[in-house]
Backbone as JSON, one array per atom type, in Angstrom:
{
  "sequence": "MATTAGPLVVDVKPRHWVARPEHAFTFSWTREAVEARGWCYEVWSEPPDAELANVRFLAGYRRDWLFEPDLLEEEGDEAVDEEPPPDRPDWLFDPAILDDVRDRVVDGETLGEAFACLPGRPAPLVRAAVLHLLWKQQWLTDLSVPLSARSVLRSAS",
  "N": [[0.85, -1.16, 0.0], [0.44, 2.28, -0.7], [1.37, 4.84, 1.38], [1.31, 7.89, 3.35], [3.57, 7.77, 4.86], [5.26, 6.27, 3.38], [5.87, 3.19, 1.47], [3.84, 0.41, 2.45], [3.76, -2.85, 3.47], [1.47, -5.38, 3.89], [0.66, -8.19, 5.7], [-1.95, -10.37, 5.71], [-3.52, -12.35, 7.88], [-5.31, -14.99, 9.55], [-6.32, -14.45, 12.94], [-5.73, -16.55, 14.74], [-3.51, -17.71, 13.54], [-1.49, -15.84, 13.81], [-0.68, -15.92, 16.44], [0.68, -18.31, 16.65], [3.74, -20.02, 17.19], [5.13, -21.25, 15.06], [4.56, -19.67, 12.89], [5.67, -17.3, 13.53], [8.38, -17.13, 12.78], [8.24, -16.8, 9.98], [6.85, -14.36, 9.77], [8.71, -12.71, 11.03], [10.96, -12.96, 9.33], [9.88, -11.91, 6.96], [9.31, -9.3, 7.83], [11.94, -8.32, 8.31], [13.02, -8.43, 5.68], [11.34, -6.63, 4.29], [11.59, -4.23, 5.79], [14.28, -3.77, 5.41], [14.35, -2.6, 2.96], [13.46, -0.14, 3.56], [10.8, 0.12, 3.87], [7.54, -0.15, 5.45], [6.09, -2.64, 7.58], [3.32, -4.67, 8.44], [1.17, -6.89, 10.26], [-2.02, -7.94, 9.76], [-5.2, -8.84, 11.1], [-8.47, -10.32, 11.51], [-10.96, -8.32, 13.16], [-11.54, -8.11, 16.77], [-13.96, -10.4, 18.23], [-16.32, -9.16, 19.36], [-16.32, -6.6, 18.22], [-16.51, -7.24, 15.48], [-19.03, -8.52, 15.47], [-20.67, -6.36, 16.23], [-20.31, -4.58, 14.05], [-21.31, -6.13, 11.96], [-23.98, -6.35, 12.81], [-24.82, -3.62, 12.8], [-24.52, -3.11, 10.11], [-26.83, -3.98, 8.97], [-28.44, -1.8, 8.97], [-27.55, -0.04, 7.09], [-28.37, 0.64, 4.5], [-29.17, 3.18, 2.39], [-31.38, 3.45, 0.7], [-33.55, 2.71, 2.13], [-34.45, 4.88, 3.37], [-35.93, 8.11, 2.95], [-34.76, 9.66, 0.09], [-34.41, 12.46, -0.4], [-34.19, 13.6, 2.13], [-31.81, 12.46, 3.07], [-29.97, 13.59, 1.29], [-30.17, 16.27, 2.01], [-28.9, 16.22, 4.45], [-26.35, 15.77, 3.74], [-25.33, 13.24, 3.38], [-23.75, 10.75, 1.48], [-25.37, 9.02, -0.93], [-25.58, 5.55, -1.53], [-24.88, 3.97, -4.61], [-27.3, 2.34, -5.27], [-30.14, 0.64, -5.99], [-33.49, 0.4, -4.77], [-35.08, -2.75, -4.09], [-37.22, -4.06, -6.67], [-39.68, -5.02, -5.75], [-40.33, -3.53, -3.57], [-42.27, -1.08, -2.8], [-42.5, 1.26, -1.21], [-40.87, 3.58, 1.07], [-39.24, 2.33, 3.94], [-38.91, 3.64, 6.27], [-39.95, 6.41, 8.17], [-39.24, 9.59, 7.13], [-39.47, 11.82, 8.76], [-39.1, 10.85, 11.32], [-36.41, 10.11, 11.28], [-35.26, 12.63, 10.97], [-36.2, 13.89, 13.34], [-34.93, 12.3, 15.28], [-32.26, 12.95, 14.8], [-32.32, 15.58, 15.71], [-32.95, 15.31, 18.44], [-31.25, 13.55, 19.89], [-28.35, 13.77, 21.83], [-24.84, 14.41, 22.41], [-23.26, 12.13, 24.57], [-25.49, 10.81, 25.5], [-27.05, 7.63, 26.15], [-27.41, 4.61, 24.2], [-29.81, 3.41, 24.82], [-31.26, 5.63, 25.82], [-31.39, 7.11, 23.49], [-32.98, 5.43, 21.91], [-35.38, 5.81, 23.2], [-36.06, 8.41, 22.71], [-38.18, 9.51, 21.28], [-41.03, 9.16, 22.38], [-43.68, 9.13, 21.43], [-43.63, 7.98, 18.97], [-43.44, 5.08, 16.76], [-41.64, 2.55, 18.31], [-39.91, 0.57, 16.99], [-39.3, 1.91, 14.59], [-37.99, 4.19, 15.47], [-35.75, 3.05, 16.72], [-34.56, 1.9, 14.44], [-33.88, 4.2, 13.0], [-32.04, 5.42, 14.75], [-29.99, 3.47, 14.78], [-29.29, 3.45, 12.09], [-28.18, 6.02, 11.83], [-26.05, 5.7, 13.55], [-24.58, 3.77, 12.14], [-23.93, 5.36, 9.94], [-22.09, 6.93, 11.08], [-22.72, 9.33, 12.34], [-22.94, 9.48, 14.97], [-20.73, 8.15, 17.41], [-19.58, 5.2, 19.06], [-18.21, 2.91, 21.48], [-17.16, 0.19, 19.9], [-15.79, -2.04, 20.59], [-16.81, -3.49, 22.59], [-19.77, -5.45, 23.28], [-22.71, -4.0, 21.83], [-25.12, -2.24, 23.74], [-27.94, -1.11, 25.7], [-26.66, 0.61, 27.37], [-24.53, 1.66, 25.99], [-22.59, 4.43, 25.22], [-23.21, 7.31, 23.33], [-21.32, 9.35, 21.18], [-20.78, 12.48, 19.71], [-19.91, 12.75, 16.31], [-18.68, 14.95, 15.32]],
  "CA": [[0.0, 0.0, 0.0], [1.16, 3.55, -0.67], [0.9, 5.67, 2.48], [2.08, 9.13, 3.48], [4.84, 7.42, 5.5], [5.99, 5.41, 2.47], [5.21, 1.91, 1.18], [3.47, -0.46, 3.57], [3.44, -4.22, 3.09], [0.57, -5.92, 4.91], [0.38, -9.62, 5.71], [-3.26, -10.58, 6.29], [-3.61, -13.73, 8.33], [-6.27, -15.17, 10.64], [-5.78, -14.14, 14.27], [-5.17, -17.75, 15.37], [-2.2, -17.97, 12.95], [-0.52, -14.85, 14.27], [-0.2, -16.32, 17.76], [1.41, -19.58, 16.59], [5.19, -19.85, 17.07], [5.64, -21.7, 13.75], [4.39, -18.59, 11.92], [6.46, -16.15, 13.98], [9.6, -17.06, 11.97], [7.9, -16.24, 8.67], [6.55, -12.94, 9.94], [9.97, -12.04, 11.36], [11.77, -12.93, 8.12], [9.25, -10.96, 6.04], [9.53, -7.96, 8.39], [13.34, -7.94, 8.05], [13.19, -8.19, 4.24], [10.6, -5.43, 3.91], [12.17, -3.06, 6.45], [15.6, -3.54, 4.82], [14.11, -1.71, 1.81], [12.98, 1.14, 4.06], [9.35, 0.11, 3.86], [6.9, -0.56, 6.7], [5.47, -3.96, 7.54], [2.34, -4.93, 9.49], [0.35, -8.09, 10.14], [-3.41, -7.62, 10.08], [-6.12, -9.96, 11.3], [-9.86, -9.9, 11.7], [-11.14, -7.6, 14.43], [-12.07, -8.95, 17.86], [-15.31, -10.93, 18.0], [-17.37, -8.19, 19.71], [-16.32, -5.54, 17.2], [-17.04, -7.82, 14.24], [-20.47, -8.73, 15.66], [-21.31, -5.05, 16.21], [-20.3, -4.05, 12.68], [-22.27, -6.93, 11.19], [-25.32, -5.96, 13.23], [-25.11, -2.27, 12.31], [-24.59, -3.14, 8.65], [-28.23, -4.18, 8.6], [-29.1, -0.49, 8.93], [-26.71, 0.81, 6.25], [-28.9, 0.94, 3.16], [-29.81, 4.49, 2.28], [-32.64, 3.42, -0.02], [-34.63, 2.48, 3.07], [-34.83, 6.2, 3.86], [-36.31, 9.1, 1.95], [-33.49, 10.17, -0.45], [-34.28, 13.91, -0.28], [-33.74, 13.89, 3.48], [-30.41, 12.09, 3.17], [-29.19, 14.58, 0.55], [-30.15, 17.49, 2.81], [-27.97, 16.05, 5.56], [-25.01, 15.63, 3.2], [-24.9, 11.85, 3.27], [-23.62, 10.28, 0.11], [-26.2, 7.84, -1.15], [-24.93, 4.45, -2.22], [-25.49, 3.72, -5.91], [-28.0, 1.09, -5.03], [-31.57, 0.82, -6.19], [-34.3, -0.48, -3.93], [-35.62, -3.89, -4.81], [-38.44, -3.69, -7.39], [-40.89, -5.41, -5.04], [-40.45, -2.69, -2.37], [-42.82, 0.14, -3.37], [-42.44, 2.44, -0.36], [-39.76, 3.68, 2.02], [-39.56, 1.59, 5.16], [-38.74, 4.5, 7.43], [-40.54, 7.74, 8.1], [-38.15, 10.57, 7.15], [-39.64, 12.74, 9.89], [-38.5, 10.21, 12.5], [-34.96, 10.24, 11.11], [-34.95, 14.03, 11.24], [-36.43, 14.14, 14.76], [-33.88, 11.64, 16.04], [-31.06, 13.79, 14.65], [-32.48, 16.78, 16.53], [-33.18, 15.04, 19.86], [-30.17, 12.82, 20.55], [-27.19, 14.64, 22.05], [-23.59, 13.8, 22.83], [-23.24, 11.62, 25.93], [-26.65, 9.97, 25.81], [-26.85, 6.2, 25.89], [-28.21, 4.05, 23.12], [-31.16, 3.24, 25.37], [-31.91, 6.94, 25.85], [-31.68, 7.48, 22.1], [-34.12, 4.63, 21.48], [-36.58, 6.32, 23.86], [-36.11, 9.87, 22.54], [-39.45, 9.91, 20.66], [-41.99, 8.22, 22.95], [-44.93, 9.09, 20.69], [-43.41, 7.35, 17.66], [-43.25, 3.62, 16.86], [-40.3, 2.22, 18.82], [-39.03, -0.06, 16.0], [-38.83, 2.89, 13.61], [-37.02, 5.05, 16.16], [-34.53, 2.24, 16.84], [-33.94, 1.77, 13.12], [-33.28, 5.49, 12.65], [-30.85, 5.59, 15.6], [-28.95, 2.55, 14.33], [-28.83, 3.93, 10.78], [-27.3, 7.16, 12.06], [-24.82, 5.16, 14.14], [-23.84, 3.18, 11.03], [-23.42, 6.47, 9.12], [-21.09, 7.58, 11.94], [-23.11, 10.64, 12.84], [-22.54, 9.3, 16.36], [-19.74, 7.09, 17.59], [-19.62, 4.49, 20.35], [-17.17, 1.9, 21.59], [-17.59, -1.06, 19.26], [-14.97, -3.16, 21.05], [-17.64, -4.25, 23.53], [-21.1, -5.62, 22.68], [-23.64, -2.89, 21.94], [-26.21, -2.43, 24.71], [-28.64, 0.13, 26.02], [-25.73, 1.46, 28.12], [-23.49, 2.19, 25.11], [-22.64, 5.89, 25.2], [-23.06, 7.9, 22.01], [-20.51, 10.56, 21.1], [-20.94, 13.19, 18.44], [-18.78, 12.52, 15.41], [-18.03, 16.22, 14.92]],
  "C": [[0.9, 1.24, 0.0], [0.54, 4.4, 0.45], [1.73, 6.95, 2.52], [3.44, 8.88, 4.13], [5.7, 6.53, 4.59], [5.26, 4.1, 2.24], [4.97, 1.09, 2.45], [3.1, -1.82, 2.99], [2.63, -4.82, 4.24], [0.39, -7.41, 4.67], [-0.98, -9.79, 6.38], [-3.42, -12.06, 6.6], [-4.67, -13.84, 9.43], [-5.58, -14.98, 12.0], [-5.13, -15.37, 14.91], [-3.82, -18.15, 14.77], [-1.14, -17.08, 13.56], [0.09, -15.29, 15.6], [0.64, -17.59, 17.74], [2.92, -19.34, 16.39], [5.73, -20.25, 15.7], [5.48, -20.63, 12.67], [5.22, -17.36, 12.28], [7.73, -16.0, 13.14], [9.32, -16.4, 10.62], [7.61, -14.75, 8.77], [7.83, -12.15, 10.21], [10.84, -11.89, 10.11], [11.21, -11.91, 7.13], [9.46, -9.53, 6.52], [10.95, -7.47, 8.08], [13.55, -7.59, 6.58], [12.53, -6.88, 3.81], [11.24, -4.18, 4.51], [13.57, -2.76, 5.94], [15.5, -2.63, 3.59], [13.65, -0.33, 2.25], [11.46, 1.25, 4.07], [8.84, -0.29, 5.25], [6.22, -1.91, 6.48], [4.52, -4.12, 8.71], [1.64, -6.24, 9.2], [-1.05, -7.7, 10.61], [-4.21, -8.89, 10.2], [-7.53, -9.41, 11.42], [-9.98, -9.18, 13.04], [-11.6, -8.56, 15.53], [-13.54, -9.3, 17.62], [-16.41, -9.9, 18.27], [-17.46, -7.09, 18.65], [-16.91, -6.05, 15.89], [-18.54, -8.03, 14.34], [-21.22, -7.4, 15.61], [-21.39, -4.48, 14.8], [-21.28, -4.83, 11.81], [-23.71, -6.56, 11.53], [-25.69, -4.6, 12.65], [-25.22, -2.22, 10.79], [-26.0, -3.39, 8.15], [-29.01, -2.88, 8.48], [-28.37, 0.47, 8.0], [-27.39, 1.32, 4.98], [-29.71, 2.23, 3.13], [-31.17, 4.42, 1.59], [-33.82, 3.09, 0.88], [-35.18, 3.79, 3.62], [-35.15, 7.11, 2.69], [-35.04, 9.76, 1.4], [-33.33, 11.68, -0.3], [-33.76, 14.29, 1.09], [-32.26, 13.57, 3.63], [-29.53, 13.12, 2.46], [-29.09, 15.89, 1.32], [-29.12, 17.41, 3.91], [-26.55, 15.82, 5.06], [-24.5, 14.21, 3.13], [-24.77, 11.5, 1.8], [-24.42, 9.0, -0.03], [-25.38, 6.79, -1.89], [-25.64, 4.26, -3.55], [-26.17, 2.36, -5.87], [-29.49, 1.38, -5.16], [-32.35, -0.07, -5.24], [-34.82, -1.65, -4.74], [-36.94, -3.51, -5.48], [-39.72, -4.04, -6.65], [-41.12, -4.58, -3.78], [-40.96, -1.31, -2.82], [-42.62, 1.4, -2.53], [-41.18, 2.42, 0.5], [-40.19, 2.98, 3.3], [-39.51, 2.48, 6.4], [-39.33, 5.87, 7.16], [-39.42, 8.77, 8.17], [-38.26, 11.57, 8.3], [-39.02, 12.16, 11.16], [-36.98, 10.35, 12.43], [-34.52, 11.66, 11.46], [-35.1, 14.36, 12.72], [-35.35, 13.5, 15.64], [-32.6, 12.45, 15.98], [-31.12, 14.99, 15.58], [-32.49, 16.48, 18.03], [-32.0, 14.39, 20.57], [-28.94, 13.72, 20.64], [-26.0, 13.83, 22.55], [-23.67, 13.36, 24.3], [-24.44, 10.8, 26.32], [-26.31, 8.51, 25.52], [-27.71, 5.77, 24.71], [-29.64, 3.85, 23.59], [-31.93, 4.54, 25.43], [-32.27, 7.39, 24.44], [-32.89, 6.71, 21.58], [-35.43, 5.16, 22.04], [-36.8, 7.81, 23.63], [-37.42, 10.38, 21.93], [-40.56, 8.98, 21.14], [-43.31, 8.12, 22.19], [-44.82, 8.41, 19.34], [-43.22, 5.85, 17.83], [-41.8, 3.27, 17.22], [-39.41, 1.52, 17.79], [-38.48, 0.92, 14.97], [-37.81, 3.85, 14.21], [-35.69, 4.3, 16.3], [-33.81, 2.14, 15.51], [-33.25, 3.07, 12.72], [-32.01, 5.73, 13.46], [-29.71, 4.72, 15.08], [-28.43, 2.92, 12.94], [-27.86, 5.09, 10.95], [-25.99, 6.74, 12.73], [-23.96, 4.52, 13.05], [-23.21, 4.28, 10.18], [-22.38, 7.31, 9.86], [-21.42, 9.03, 12.25], [-22.91, 10.67, 14.35], [-21.54, 8.16, 16.38], [-19.99, 6.44, 18.95], [-18.53, 3.44, 20.34], [-17.69, 0.58, 21.03], [-16.76, -2.26, 19.7], [-15.68, -4.0, 22.11], [-19.02, -4.4, 22.91], [-21.99, -4.39, 22.89], [-24.72, -3.24, 22.95], [-26.88, -1.09, 24.92], [-27.75, 1.11, 26.78], [-24.62, 2.04, 27.26], [-23.67, 3.7, 24.98], [-22.37, 6.4, 23.79], [-22.24, 9.18, 22.11], [-20.72, 11.17, 19.74], [-19.7, 12.96, 17.58], [-18.06, 13.81, 15.06], [-17.08, 16.74, 15.95]]
}
């Protein structure tokens, strides 16, 4: 990979391989060869189980076509070049809920508080809007631990 710090060679191996002594020699030899050229070397593996599970869960709320496109454009989100399935005639989420959630949830609230921010609206739609905005990184939270109602949301800005 070309980086601002120079070339980077990445070995991608399963996490269980990295810990094995029989692979340590190969990684060490490769590191020496790469660094002798003045390049950087790293070994990458899959993320920890909790982080991977959280990302997979949130990915279910990633599709912009589930939301009113005009609302997403107003907020500056880049829509994915993805068409809704032909058998899906309407948007699944109320754009007003998405907008209201953006206005009501503030830095430092928990995921549980965000889910309850619009008590007069259908809870599943509010949850979906919150999780979509979390996927879009309008808020951040610690994904290294399983998501729960106690997960604290931080503003991305």
